[in-house]
Amino acid sequence: MPPTPPFQRVHRESTASVITRQLREGIMYGTLAPGTQLTESGLAAEFGVSRGPLREAMQRLVQEGIVRSEPNRGLFVKELDEDEIRDLYTARAAVETAAGRLIIRDDDGSAVTALRQACAAMQSAAETGELAALSDADLHFHEVLVTASGSRRLQRMHQTLMVETRMCLTALQGTYRAPEDQVAEHRRIAEAIAAGDLNELLQAVESHMYEALDRLLSTTEPA
Amino acid sequence: MPPTPPFQRVHRESTASVITRQLREGIMYGTLAPGTQLTESGLAAEFGVSRGPLREAMQRLVQEGIVRSEPNRGLFVKELDEDEIRDLYTARAAVETAAGRLIIRDDDGSAVTALRQACAAMQSAAETGELAALSDADLHFHEVLVTASGSRRLQRMHQTLMVETRMCLTALQGTYRAPEDQVAEHRRIAEAIAAGDLNELLQAVESHMYEALDRLLSTTEPA
DNA sequence: CATTTGCGGATTGTCAACAATCCTGCAATG
DNA sequence: CATTGCAGGATTGTTGACAATCCGCAAATG
């Protein structure tokens, strides 16, 4: 065989994958509001494909949990009530805590560097006052955290959870808070990991999620 | 409306769901060995359905991560190499630890009772020497643990992980160890939760997973 | 007037056939 | 002898059409 062929394998994305991704983004950023019915024939026409591939994409989204299927009725964008949001952040705490533990156990220093960089990015976004950028940097931090753990399964789980998180943020735009605090919370997580302090990590993640939850649910209708 | 109609709502399971479940079980218990190709036409004929529903079932399994899809080539039962197994148990530790934490935080006592019952079931299976029953009771314990946490997302994640766990156990039948130790490890987890001792819980789960991993990987080809 | 009953429209569920793609083996070629 | 080109067979990818199911609404009924 040729010694280290410098080409990367071509991989054409399947139609269903493309559709899945597009729909997912639409749901994430609110183009497809929660509760919206996703009619197969309509969407198939929009994407310019048959109903077959589209149905496959739907199956994936259903299995991901961001689309709800009512048999013989239709598919709907899942709505997140208060309990669901609570559960979402519980699950996030679980995954991100585990990721932090793995980093503490295995890291050679690169993970901590990446986390501090992510914090710095948040910091500069906070200073310039760009809230959209700050929000992106926020999510990016958590992505870095879980990616750096090296666990594919944690990454997969987290990806799904982040889609739902983005759904929440999109639905409730305008829940501002002091950007400095926001940065500080993340820095606390990063430094807990850097210090290898497990208990501090647990508390940092938990309180971070609790803060976010509190912020989200206070704006929701209290009914 | 009639006062409390004594009938429960009928809900027919979709064909894709039935097929998904059957295939999943087949994979779990080794009827479909890792690496096996799952040909659509063949399976469709076996199930007596068209390829449409079967493809949908496949999509679900792919998204669950227990079936691998090679475009234009086919679908294959996913094989678990050493790193995958390590990652699997890492993820399990993450989920079950989180479940335990939730129980410590929220439980009214019923969860602890259920866990102790599960331990008792293991104990009696260990005493009578029925290894199959012991294995079932083992898995049942972990199911109870996560179910009692009350988090739907943790449950969903765990379900997938347990399918893969069962795959491992099926593939490597005959990795025996002292049943008493096996029971003891679970009891340690249950009692850590009962005592509300977080650090003990973390260590109990971690060492339990580490034991299981060690047992699994020692029998694998060391290549 | 309240309840039931049947119809119309729309959507999902299923199917069988067609097109595109890929692997296998063999023969042709240098 | 290694490589290339080319059918043959098989499998997946896609499509459009048909059947089954469900909802909403209006007419019929007591």
Short mmCIF file of C-alpha atoms (C1' of nucleotides) in Angstrom, two decimals:
data_model
loop_
_atom_site.label_atom_id
_atom_site.label_comp_id
_atom_site.label_asym_id
_atom_site.label_seq_id
_atom_site.Cartn_x
_atom_site.Cartn_y
_atom_site.Cartn_z
CA MET A 1 0.00 0.00 0.00
CA PRO A 2 1.14 3.60 -0.55
CA PRO A 3 2.78 5.08 2.54
CA THR A 4 0.28 7.40 4.18
CA PRO A 5 -1.88 8.66 1.34
CA PRO A 6 -2.41 12.36 1.96
CA PHE A 7 -6.02 12.32 0.82
CA GLN A 8 -8.97 12.12 3.05
CA ARG A 9 -11.72 9.75 2.27
CA VAL A 10 -14.58 11.25 0.29
CA HIS A 11 -17.87 10.84 1.97
CA ARG A 12 -20.98 12.12 0.37
CA GLU A 13 -23.61 12.95 2.89
CA SER A 14 -26.84 11.09 2.50
CA THR A 15 -29.93 13.05 1.60
CA ALA A 16 -31.57 12.16 4.87
CA SER A 17 -28.58 13.55 6.75
CA VAL A 18 -28.77 16.87 4.96
CA ILE A 19 -32.47 17.19 5.61
CA THR A 20 -32.02 16.17 9.23
CA ARG A 21 -29.41 18.84 9.77
CA GLN A 22 -31.45 21.54 8.12
CA LEU A 23 -34.57 20.71 10.09
CA ARG A 24 -32.58 20.50 13.27
CA GLU A 25 -31.16 23.97 12.73
CA GLY A 26 -34.59 25.27 11.90
CA ILE A 27 -35.86 23.92 15.18
CA MET A 28 -32.85 25.12 17.14
CA TYR A 29 -33.10 28.70 15.99
CA GLY A 30 -36.85 28.96 16.18
CA THR A 31 -37.65 29.07 12.50
CA LEU A 32 -39.79 26.06 13.28
CA ALA A 33 -41.50 27.04 16.50
CA PRO A 34 -42.37 24.43 19.13
CA GLY A 35 -45.73 22.86 18.41
CA THR A 36 -45.45 23.39 14.68
CA GLN A 37 -46.69 20.48 12.62
CA LEU A 38 -44.18 19.12 10.17
CA THR A 39 -46.22 17.82 7.26
CA GLU A 40 -44.33 15.33 5.18
CA SER A 41 -45.68 16.25 1.79
CA GLY A 42 -45.17 19.94 2.38
CA LEU A 43 -41.61 19.61 3.58
CA ALA A 44 -40.81 17.09 0.86
CA ALA A 45 -41.90 19.63 -1.70
CA GLU A 46 -39.83 22.36 -0.09
CA PHE A 47 -36.70 20.23 -0.03
CA GLY A 48 -37.41 18.96 -3.52
CA VAL A 49 -37.27 15.31 -2.57
CA SER A 50 -39.68 12.47 -2.17
CA ARG A 51 -41.35 11.59 1.08
CA GLY A 52 -39.10 8.60 1.64
CA PRO A 53 -35.87 10.39 2.56
CA LEU A 54 -37.84 12.98 4.45
CA ARG A 55 -39.49 10.36 6.59
CA GLU A 56 -36.09 8.95 7.41
CA ALA A 57 -34.91 12.34 8.53
CA MET A 58 -37.99 12.59 10.71
CA GLN A 59 -37.29 9.26 12.32
CA ARG A 60 -33.89 10.54 13.33
CA LEU A 61 -35.29 13.69 14.84
CA VAL A 62 -37.91 11.69 16.70
CA GLN A 63 -35.26 9.43 18.10
CA GLU A 64 -33.23 12.49 19.08
CA GLY A 65 -36.25 13.63 21.00
CA ILE A 66 -36.79 17.04 19.46
CA VAL A 67 -39.75 15.94 17.36
CA ARG A 68 -42.84 14.25 18.72
CA SER A 69 -44.77 11.75 16.64
CA GLU A 70 -48.50 11.22 17.01
CA PRO A 71 -49.44 8.10 15.05
CA ASN A 72 -51.64 8.79 12.06
CA ARG A 73 -51.74 12.42 13.09
CA GLY A 74 -48.45 13.93 12.26
CA LEU A 75 -45.12 15.10 13.52
CA PHE A 76 -44.75 18.14 15.72
CA VAL A 77 -41.85 20.16 16.99
CA LYS A 78 -41.52 19.21 20.61
CA GLU A 79 -42.52 21.81 23.16
CA LEU A 80 -40.56 22.15 26.37
CA ASP A 81 -42.57 22.70 29.51
CA GLU A 82 -41.06 23.60 32.83
CA ASP A 83 -40.39 20.04 33.91
CA GLU A 84 -38.73 19.26 30.62
CA ILE A 85 -36.42 22.23 30.94
CA ARG A 86 -35.53 21.20 34.45
CA ASP A 87 -34.77 17.71 33.24
CA LEU A 88 -32.75 19.08 30.37
CA TYR A 89 -30.46 21.00 32.67
CA THR A 90 -30.20 18.06 35.01
CA ALA A 91 -28.99 15.93 32.16
CA ARG A 92 -26.59 18.63 31.03
CA ALA A 93 -25.15 18.84 34.51
CA ALA A 94 -24.66 15.09 34.50
CA VAL A 95 -22.86 15.03 31.19
CA GLU A 96 -20.71 18.08 31.74
CA THR A 97 -19.74 17.06 35.24
CA ALA A 98 -18.66 13.70 33.91
CA ALA A 99 -16.71 15.40 31.17
CA GLY A 100 -14.93 17.54 33.73
CA ARG A 101 -14.04 14.52 35.79
CA LEU A 102 -12.55 12.81 32.78
CA ILE A 103 -10.46 15.85 32.00
CA ILE A 104 -9.21 16.04 35.56
CA ARG A 105 -8.25 12.40 35.36
CA ASP A 106 -6.67 12.30 31.90
CA ASP A 107 -5.78 15.76 30.71
CA ASP A 108 -2.27 16.59 29.56
CA GLY A 109 -2.94 20.30 29.84
CA SER A 110 -4.39 20.94 26.41
CA ALA A 111 -7.95 20.69 27.63
CA VAL A 112 -7.42 23.26 30.33
CA THR A 113 -5.79 25.56 27.80
CA ALA A 114 -8.77 25.20 25.48
CA LEU A 115 -11.18 25.90 28.30
CA ARG A 116 -9.31 29.03 29.33
CA GLN A 117 -9.32 30.18 25.73
CA ALA A 118 -13.05 29.68 25.61
CA CYS A 119 -13.37 31.78 28.75
CA ALA A 120 -11.24 34.49 27.21
CA ALA A 121 -13.50 34.52 24.17
CA MET A 122 -16.48 35.01 26.45
CA GLN A 123 -14.65 37.75 28.27
CA SER A 124 -13.96 39.77 25.14
CA ALA A 125 -17.51 39.31 23.93
CA ALA A 126 -18.75 40.51 27.29
CA GLU A 127 -16.50 43.57 27.20
CA THR A 128 -17.58 44.62 23.74
CA GLY A 129 -21.15 44.06 24.75
CA GLU A 130 -22.07 41.80 21.87
CA LEU A 131 -24.70 39.61 23.43
CA ALA A 132 -25.12 37.30 20.49
CA ALA A 133 -21.40 36.63 20.44
CA LEU A 134 -21.44 36.12 24.18
CA SER A 135 -24.20 33.58 23.88
CA ASP A 136 -22.30 31.75 21.16
CA ALA A 137 -19.13 31.81 23.21
CA ASP A 138 -21.11 30.45 26.14
CA LEU A 139 -22.34 27.46 24.19
CA HIS A 140 -18.91 27.05 22.69
CA PHE A 141 -17.38 26.71 26.14
CA HIS A 142 -19.63 23.80 26.96
CA GLU A 143 -18.92 22.19 23.65
CA VAL A 144 -15.20 22.47 24.26
CA LEU A 145 -15.64 21.02 27.71
CA VAL A 146 -17.35 17.88 26.51
CA THR A 147 -15.23 17.48 23.40
CA ALA A 148 -12.06 17.70 25.47
CA SER A 149 -13.27 14.82 27.58
CA GLY A 150 -12.66 12.57 24.61
CA SER A 151 -15.74 10.50 25.21
CA ARG A 152 -17.73 10.02 22.03
CA ARG A 153 -20.83 8.95 23.87
CA LEU A 154 -20.80 11.95 26.13
CA GLN A 155 -20.35 14.10 23.06
CA ARG A 156 -23.31 12.54 21.33
CA MET A 157 -25.52 12.95 24.34
CA HIS A 158 -24.40 16.50 24.82
CA GLN A 159 -25.04 17.42 21.22
CA THR A 160 -28.68 16.53 21.56
CA LEU A 161 -28.94 18.37 24.84
CA MET A 162 -27.39 21.48 23.34
CA VAL A 163 -29.95 21.50 20.56
CA GLU A 164 -32.65 21.64 23.17
CA THR A 165 -30.73 24.24 25.12
CA ARG A 166 -30.55 26.44 22.08
CA MET A 167 -34.28 25.94 21.61
CA CYS A 168 -34.86 27.33 25.09
CA LEU A 169 -32.58 30.28 24.56
CA THR A 170 -34.21 31.07 21.26
CA ALA A 171 -37.69 30.84 22.68
CA LEU A 172 -36.85 33.12 25.56
CA GLN A 173 -34.61 35.70 24.00
CA GLY A 174 -34.05 38.65 26.19
CA THR A 175 -33.33 37.10 29.54
CA TYR A 176 -30.34 39.22 30.20
CA ARG A 177 -28.06 39.19 33.15
CA ALA A 178 -24.73 40.67 34.04
CA PRO A 179 -22.27 39.41 31.41
CA GLU A 180 -19.50 39.51 33.97
CA ASP A 181 -21.28 36.99 36.18
CA GLN A 182 -21.86 34.79 33.20
CA VAL A 183 -18.16 34.73 32.39
CA ALA A 184 -17.25 34.21 36.01
CA GLU A 185 -19.36 31.08 36.30
CA HIS A 186 -17.62 29.48 33.38
CA ARG A 187 -14.23 30.51 34.62
CA ARG A 188 -15.06 28.88 37.91
CA ILE A 189 -15.72 25.60 36.14
CA ALA A 190 -12.54 25.87 34.11
CA GLU A 191 -10.42 26.66 37.14
CA ALA A 192 -11.96 23.87 39.18
CA ILE A 193 -10.85 21.49 36.47
CA ALA A 194 -7.44 23.10 36.23
CA ALA A 195 -7.01 22.70 39.96
CA GLY A 196 -8.23 19.12 39.83
CA ASP A 197 -10.75 19.93 42.54
CA LEU A 198 -13.61 17.49 42.06
CA ASN A 199 -15.96 18.82 44.69
CA GLU A 200 -15.49 22.36 43.49
CA LEU A 201 -16.25 21.16 39.96
CA LEU A 202 -19.45 19.51 41.09
CA GLN A 203 -20.60 22.64 42.82
CA ALA A 204 -19.53 24.94 40.02
CA VAL A 205 -21.45 23.00 37.38
CA GLU A 206 -24.47 22.54 39.57
CA SER A 207 -24.75 26.18 40.49
CA HIS A 208 -24.17 27.20 36.89
CA MET A 209 -27.04 25.04 35.72
CA TYR A 210 -29.17 26.21 38.57
CA GLU A 211 -28.55 29.83 37.63
CA ALA A 212 -29.45 29.19 34.02
CA LEU A 213 -32.58 27.32 35.04
CA ASP A 214 -33.66 30.05 37.37
CA ARG A 215 -33.18 32.62 34.66
CA LEU A 216 -35.17 30.60 32.17
CA LEU A 217 -38.07 29.66 34.38
CA SER A 218 -38.58 33.07 35.89
CA THR A 219 -39.58 34.42 32.50
CA THR A 220 -41.85 31.51 31.73
CA GLU A 221 -45.47 31.84 32.61
CA PRO A 222 -45.62 30.81 36.28
CA ALA A 223 -48.87 28.86 35.71
CA MET B 1 -68.77 12.30 29.19
CA PRO B 2 -69.11 8.91 30.89
CA PRO B 3 -67.74 8.98 34.41
CA THR B 4 -64.34 7.31 34.37
CA PRO B 5 -64.54 4.94 31.43
CA PRO B 6 -62.92 1.69 32.52
CA PHE B 7 -61.11 1.20 29.23
CA GLN B 8 -57.57 2.12 28.59
CA ARG B 9 -56.68 4.02 25.54
CA VAL B 10 -55.73 1.79 22.65
CA HIS B 11 -52.46 2.67 21.12
CA ARG B 12 -51.26 0.58 18.31
CA GLU B 13 -47.54 0.50 18.04
CA SER B 14 -46.22 1.58 14.70
CA THR B 15 -44.73 -1.10 12.51
CA ALA B 16 -41.36 0.59 12.58
CA SER B 17 -41.40 0.51 16.38
CA VAL B 18 -42.09 -3.20 16.46
CA ILE B 19 -39.34 -3.94 14.00
CA THR B 20 -36.95 -1.65 15.85
CA ARG B 21 -37.59 -3.44 19.08
CA GLN B 22 -37.18 -6.88 17.59
CA LEU B 23 -33.95 -5.99 15.86
CA ARG B 24 -32.65 -4.34 18.99
CA GLU B 25 -33.30 -7.46 21.00
CA GLY B 26 -31.68 -9.55 18.34
CA ILE B 27 -28.60 -7.40 18.56
CA MET B 28 -28.64 -7.29 22.35
CA TYR B 29 -28.73 -11.02 22.79
CA GLY B 30 -26.32 -11.86 20.04
CA THR B 31 -28.73 -13.39 17.55
CA LEU B 32 -27.37 -10.74 15.24
CA ALA B 33 -23.66 -10.81 15.88
CA PRO B 34 -21.55 -7.66 15.65
CA GLY B 35 -20.41 -7.04 12.10
CA THR B 36 -23.41 -8.79 10.59
CA GLN B 37 -24.82 -7.06 7.56
CA LEU B 38 -28.46 -6.21 7.79
CA THR B 39 -29.80 -6.43 4.27
CA GLU B 40 -32.99 -4.54 3.81
CA SER B 41 -34.68 -6.83 1.34
CA GLY B 42 -33.84 -9.90 3.36
CA LEU B 43 -35.08 -8.54 6.64
CA ALA B 44 -38.14 -7.02 5.00
CA ALA B 45 -39.05 -10.46 3.71
CA GLU B 46 -38.51 -12.02 7.13
CA PHE B 47 -40.69 -9.48 8.85
CA GLY B 48 -43.24 -9.66 6.08
CA VAL B 49 -43.24 -5.95 5.40
CA SER B 50 -42.02 -3.63 2.74
CA ARG B 51 -38.65 -1.98 2.78
CA GLY B 52 -40.13 1.36 3.78
CA PRO B 53 -40.96 0.62 7.41
CA LEU B 54 -37.83 -1.44 7.72
CA ARG B 55 -35.66 1.44 6.61
CA GLU B 56 -37.28 3.63 9.21
CA ALA B 57 -36.49 1.11 11.89
CA MET B 58 -32.91 1.10 10.68
CA GLN B 59 -32.66 4.84 10.91
CA ARG B 60 -33.65 4.63 14.52
CA LEU B 61 -31.07 2.01 15.30
CA VAL B 62 -28.42 4.02 13.51
CA GLN B 63 -29.30 7.06 15.53
CA GLU B 64 -29.17 4.95 18.67
CA GLY B 65 -25.67 4.05 17.70
CA ILE B 66 -25.93 0.27 17.65
CA VAL B 67 -26.04 0.01 13.87
CA ARG B 68 -23.45 1.50 11.55
CA SER B 69 -24.39 2.73 8.11
CA GLU B 70 -22.00 2.68 5.19
CA PRO B 71 -23.54 4.68 2.36
CA ASN B 72 -24.45 2.60 -0.66
CA ARG B 73 -22.93 -0.39 1.06
CA GLY B 74 -25.26 -1.46 3.74
CA LEU B 75 -26.02 -1.50 7.41
CA PHE B 76 -23.97 -3.46 9.87
CA VAL B 77 -24.33 -4.36 13.49
CA LYS B 78 -21.84 -2.18 15.29
CA GLU B 79 -18.77 -3.87 16.70
CA LEU B 80 -17.35 -2.73 19.98
CA ASP B 81 -13.60 -2.51 20.20
CA GLU B 82 -11.71 -1.94 23.40
CA ASP B 83 -11.90 1.85 23.27
CA GLU B 84 -15.61 1.73 22.62
CA ILE B 85 -16.18 -0.48 25.61
CA ARG B 86 -14.13 1.84 27.77
CA ASP B 87 -16.17 4.77 26.55
CA LEU B 88 -19.38 2.88 27.12
CA TYR B 89 -18.59 2.31 30.76
CA THR B 90 -17.42 5.86 31.15
CA ALA B 91 -20.78 7.07 29.91
CA ARG B 92 -22.58 4.63 32.15
CA ALA B 93 -20.66 5.89 35.13
CA ALA B 94 -21.63 9.42 34.21
CA VAL B 95 -25.31 8.66 33.91
CA GLU B 96 -25.60 6.42 36.94
CA THR B 97 -23.61 8.74 39.13
CA ALA B 98 -25.89 11.57 38.14
CA ALA B 99 -28.91 9.41 38.87
CA GLY B 100 -27.56 8.63 42.30
CA ARG B 101 -26.99 12.29 43.03
CA LEU B 102 -30.54 13.09 42.08
CA ILE B 103 -31.86 10.40 44.35
CA ILE B 104 -29.75 11.66 47.22
CA ARG B 105 -31.15 15.12 46.64
CA ASP B 106 -34.80 14.30 46.08
CA ASP B 107 -35.66 10.85 47.36
CA ASP B 108 -38.49 10.32 49.81
CA GLY B 109 -37.22 6.88 50.67
CA SER B 110 -38.94 4.85 48.00
CA ALA B 111 -35.92 4.87 45.73
CA VAL B 112 -33.66 3.52 48.42
CA THR B 113 -36.20 0.82 49.18
CA ALA B 114 -36.32 -0.17 45.54
CA LEU B 115 -32.55 -0.28 45.33
CA ARG B 116 -32.30 -2.48 48.40
CA GLN B 117 -34.92 -4.77 46.93
CA ALA B 118 -32.89 -5.03 43.77
CA CYS B 119 -29.86 -5.93 45.86
CA ALA B 120 -31.87 -8.58 47.67
CA ALA B 121 -32.90 -10.07 44.35
CA MET B 122 -29.26 -10.26 43.36
CA GLN B 123 -28.42 -11.84 46.66
CA SER B 124 -30.93 -14.64 46.29
CA ALA B 125 -29.86 -15.28 42.71
CA ALA B 126 -26.26 -15.44 43.89
CA GLU B 127 -27.14 -17.90 46.65
CA THR B 128 -29.04 -20.26 44.39
CA GLY B 129 -26.21 -20.05 41.91
CA GLU B 130 -28.34 -19.10 38.94
CA LEU B 131 -25.94 -17.01 36.93
CA ALA B 132 -28.42 -15.97 34.29
CA ALA B 133 -30.78 -14.71 36.96
CA LEU B 134 -27.91 -12.95 38.67
CA SER B 135 -26.96 -11.21 35.47
CA ASP B 136 -30.54 -10.12 34.94
CA ALA B 137 -30.81 -8.88 38.50
CA ASP B 138 -27.58 -6.98 37.99
CA LEU B 139 -28.91 -5.12 34.99
CA HIS B 140 -32.18 -4.63 36.77
CA PHE B 141 -30.43 -2.87 39.62
CA HIS B 142 -28.98 -0.30 37.28
CA GLU B 143 -32.31 0.15 35.58
CA VAL B 144 -33.96 0.79 38.93
CA LEU B 145 -31.24 3.23 39.85
CA VAL B 146 -31.75 5.40 36.81
CA THR B 147 -35.51 5.07 36.75
CA ALA B 148 -35.73 6.15 40.37
CA SER B 149 -33.85 9.32 39.52
CA GLY B 150 -36.98 10.46 37.72
CA SER B 151 -35.05 12.04 34.87
CA ARG B 152 -36.44 11.03 31.52
CA ARG B 153 -33.36 12.10 29.66
CA LEU B 154 -31.06 10.11 31.87
CA GLN B 155 -33.36 7.15 31.40
CA ARG B 156 -33.24 7.47 27.64
CA MET B 157 -29.49 7.73 27.58
CA HIS B 158 -29.14 4.83 29.94
CA GLN B 159 -31.44 2.63 27.90
CA THR B 160 -29.17 2.90 24.91
CA LEU B 161 -26.11 2.31 27.03
CA MET B 162 -27.64 -0.79 28.55
CA VAL B 163 -28.32 -2.24 25.12
CA GLU B 164 -24.65 -1.95 24.38
CA THR B 165 -23.78 -3.33 27.78
CA ARG B 166 -25.88 -6.38 27.12
CA MET B 167 -24.13 -6.75 23.79
CA CYS B 168 -20.82 -6.91 25.59
CA LEU B 169 -22.04 -9.41 28.13
CA THR B 170 -23.54 -11.58 25.43
CA ALA B 171 -20.40 -11.50 23.34
CA LEU B 172 -18.22 -12.44 26.26
CA GLN B 173 -20.29 -14.96 28.09
CA GLY B 174 -18.33 -16.84 30.65
CA THR B 175 -16.45 -14.12 32.44
CA TYR B 176 -17.33 -15.34 35.84
CA ARG B 177 -16.37 -13.89 39.13
CA ALA B 178 -17.39 -14.36 42.71
CA PRO B 179 -21.15 -13.66 42.86
CA GLU B 180 -20.76 -12.36 46.38
CA ASP B 181 -18.41 -9.61 45.25
CA GLN B 182 -20.81 -8.71 42.51
CA VAL B 183 -23.63 -8.28 44.98
CA ALA B 184 -21.42 -6.37 47.37
CA GLU B 185 -20.49 -3.77 44.80
CA HIS B 186 -24.11 -2.99 44.12
CA ARG B 187 -24.95 -2.89 47.75
CA ARG B 188 -22.17 -0.41 48.26
CA ILE B 189 -23.76 1.88 45.69
CA ALA B 190 -27.19 1.50 47.24
CA GLU B 191 -25.91 2.21 50.73
CA ALA B 192 -23.89 5.20 49.62
CA ILE B 193 -27.11 6.65 48.28
CA ALA B 194 -29.03 5.70 51.38
CA ALA B 195 -26.41 7.43 53.50
CA GLY B 196 -26.42 10.45 51.26
CA ASP B 197 -22.67 10.21 50.94
CA LEU B 198 -21.80 11.78 47.61
CA ASN B 199 -18.09 11.04 47.59
CA GLU B 200 -18.70 7.44 48.54
CA LEU B 201 -21.23 7.19 45.72
CA LEU B 202 -18.74 8.53 43.22
CA GLN B 203 -16.14 6.04 44.27
CA ALA B 204 -18.56 3.14 44.45
CA VAL B 205 -19.84 3.68 40.94
CA GLU B 206 -16.42 4.32 39.53
CA SER B 207 -14.90 1.23 41.03
CA HIS B 208 -17.88 -0.84 39.98
CA MET B 209 -17.48 0.24 36.40
CA TYR B 210 -13.76 -0.26 36.59
CA GLU B 211 -14.24 -3.81 37.82
CA ALA B 212 -16.65 -4.60 35.04
CA LEU B 213 -14.32 -3.10 32.47
CA ASP B 214 -11.38 -5.02 33.76
CA ARG B 215 -13.33 -8.23 33.62
CA LEU B 216 -14.47 -7.58 30.07
CA LEU B 217 -11.18 -6.45 28.62
CA SER B 218 -9.10 -9.18 30.16
CA THR B 219 -10.93 -11.78 28.11
CA THR B 220 -10.71 -9.78 24.93
CA GLU B 221 -7.81 -10.44 22.64
CA PRO B 222 -5.05 -8.25 24.05
CA ALA B 223 -3.96 -7.24 20.53
"C1'" DC C 1 -81.40 21.97 21.73
"C1'" DA C 2 -78.06 18.35 22.70
"C1'" DT C 3 -76.34 14.14 20.80
"C1'" DT C 4 -75.20 11.27 17.40
"C1'" DT C 5 -74.03 9.96 12.82
"C1'" DG C 6 -72.09 10.09 8.40
"C1'" DC C 7 -69.29 12.50 5.00
"C1'" DG C 8 -65.18 15.20 3.02
"C1'" DG C 9 -60.53 16.61 3.22
"C1'" DA C 10 -56.03 15.95 4.68
"C1'" DT C 11 -52.27 13.35 6.42
"C1'" DT C 12 -49.82 9.39 7.45
"C1'" DG C 13 -48.68 4.34 6.49
"C1'" DT C 14 -47.36 1.05 3.05
"C1'" DC C 15 -46.01 -0.81 -1.09
"C1'" DA C 16 -43.73 -2.33 -5.43
"C1'" DA C 17 -40.95 -0.74 -9.19
"C1'" DC C 18 -37.11 1.97 -11.01
"C1'" DA C 19 -32.47 4.28 -10.84
"C1'" DA C 20 -27.91 4.77 -8.96
"C1'" DT C 21 -24.09 2.90 -6.70
"C1'" DC C 22 -20.82 -0.36 -5.31
"C1'" DC C 23 -18.22 -4.84 -4.87
"C1'" DT C 24 -16.50 -9.22 -7.21
"C1'" DG C 25 -14.29 -11.74 -10.46
"C1'" DC C 26 -12.27 -12.29 -14.89
"C1'" DA C 27 -10.09 -11.15 -18.97
"C1'" DA C 28 -7.16 -7.94 -21.54
"C1'" DT C 29 -3.01 -5.29 -21.55
"C1'" DG C 30 1.60 -3.49 -20.86
"C1'" DC D 1 3.28 -10.45 -13.04
"C1'" DA D 2 0.88 -6.34 -11.68
"C1'" DT D 3 -2.48 -3.26 -13.33
"C1'" DT D 4 -6.42 -1.79 -15.71
"C1'" DG D 5 -10.93 -2.07 -17.75
"C1'" DC D 6 -15.31 -4.19 -17.89
"C1'" DA D 7 -19.40 -6.80 -17.33
"C1'" DG D 8 -22.45 -9.27 -13.76
"C1'" DG D 9 -24.83 -9.42 -9.60
"C1'" DA D 10 -26.41 -7.46 -5.53
"C1'" DT D 11 -27.70 -3.81 -2.52
"C1'" DT D 12 -29.03 0.63 -1.41
"C1'" DG D 13 -31.38 5.19 -2.72
"C1'" DT D 14 -35.51 7.23 -4.52
"C1'" DT D 15 -39.85 7.77 -6.38
"C1'" DG D 16 -44.91 8.05 -7.19
"C1'" DA D 17 -49.13 5.80 -6.31
"C1'" DC D 18 -52.42 3.46 -3.36
"C1'" DA D 19 -54.60 2.18 1.16
"C1'" DA D 20 -55.71 3.22 5.94
"C1'" DT D 21 -56.57 6.36 9.48
"C1'" DC D 22 -57.99 10.43 11.71
"C1'" DC D 23 -60.02 15.12 12.38
"C1'" DG D 24 -63.64 18.64 11.73
"C1'" DC D 25 -68.15 19.87 10.24
"C1'" DA D 26 -72.68 19.66 9.03
"C1'" DA D 27 -76.98 17.15 8.75
"C1'" DA D 28 -80.07 14.04 10.90
"C1'" DT D 29 -82.37 12.40 14.99
"C1'" DG D 30 -84.64 12.10 19.45
#
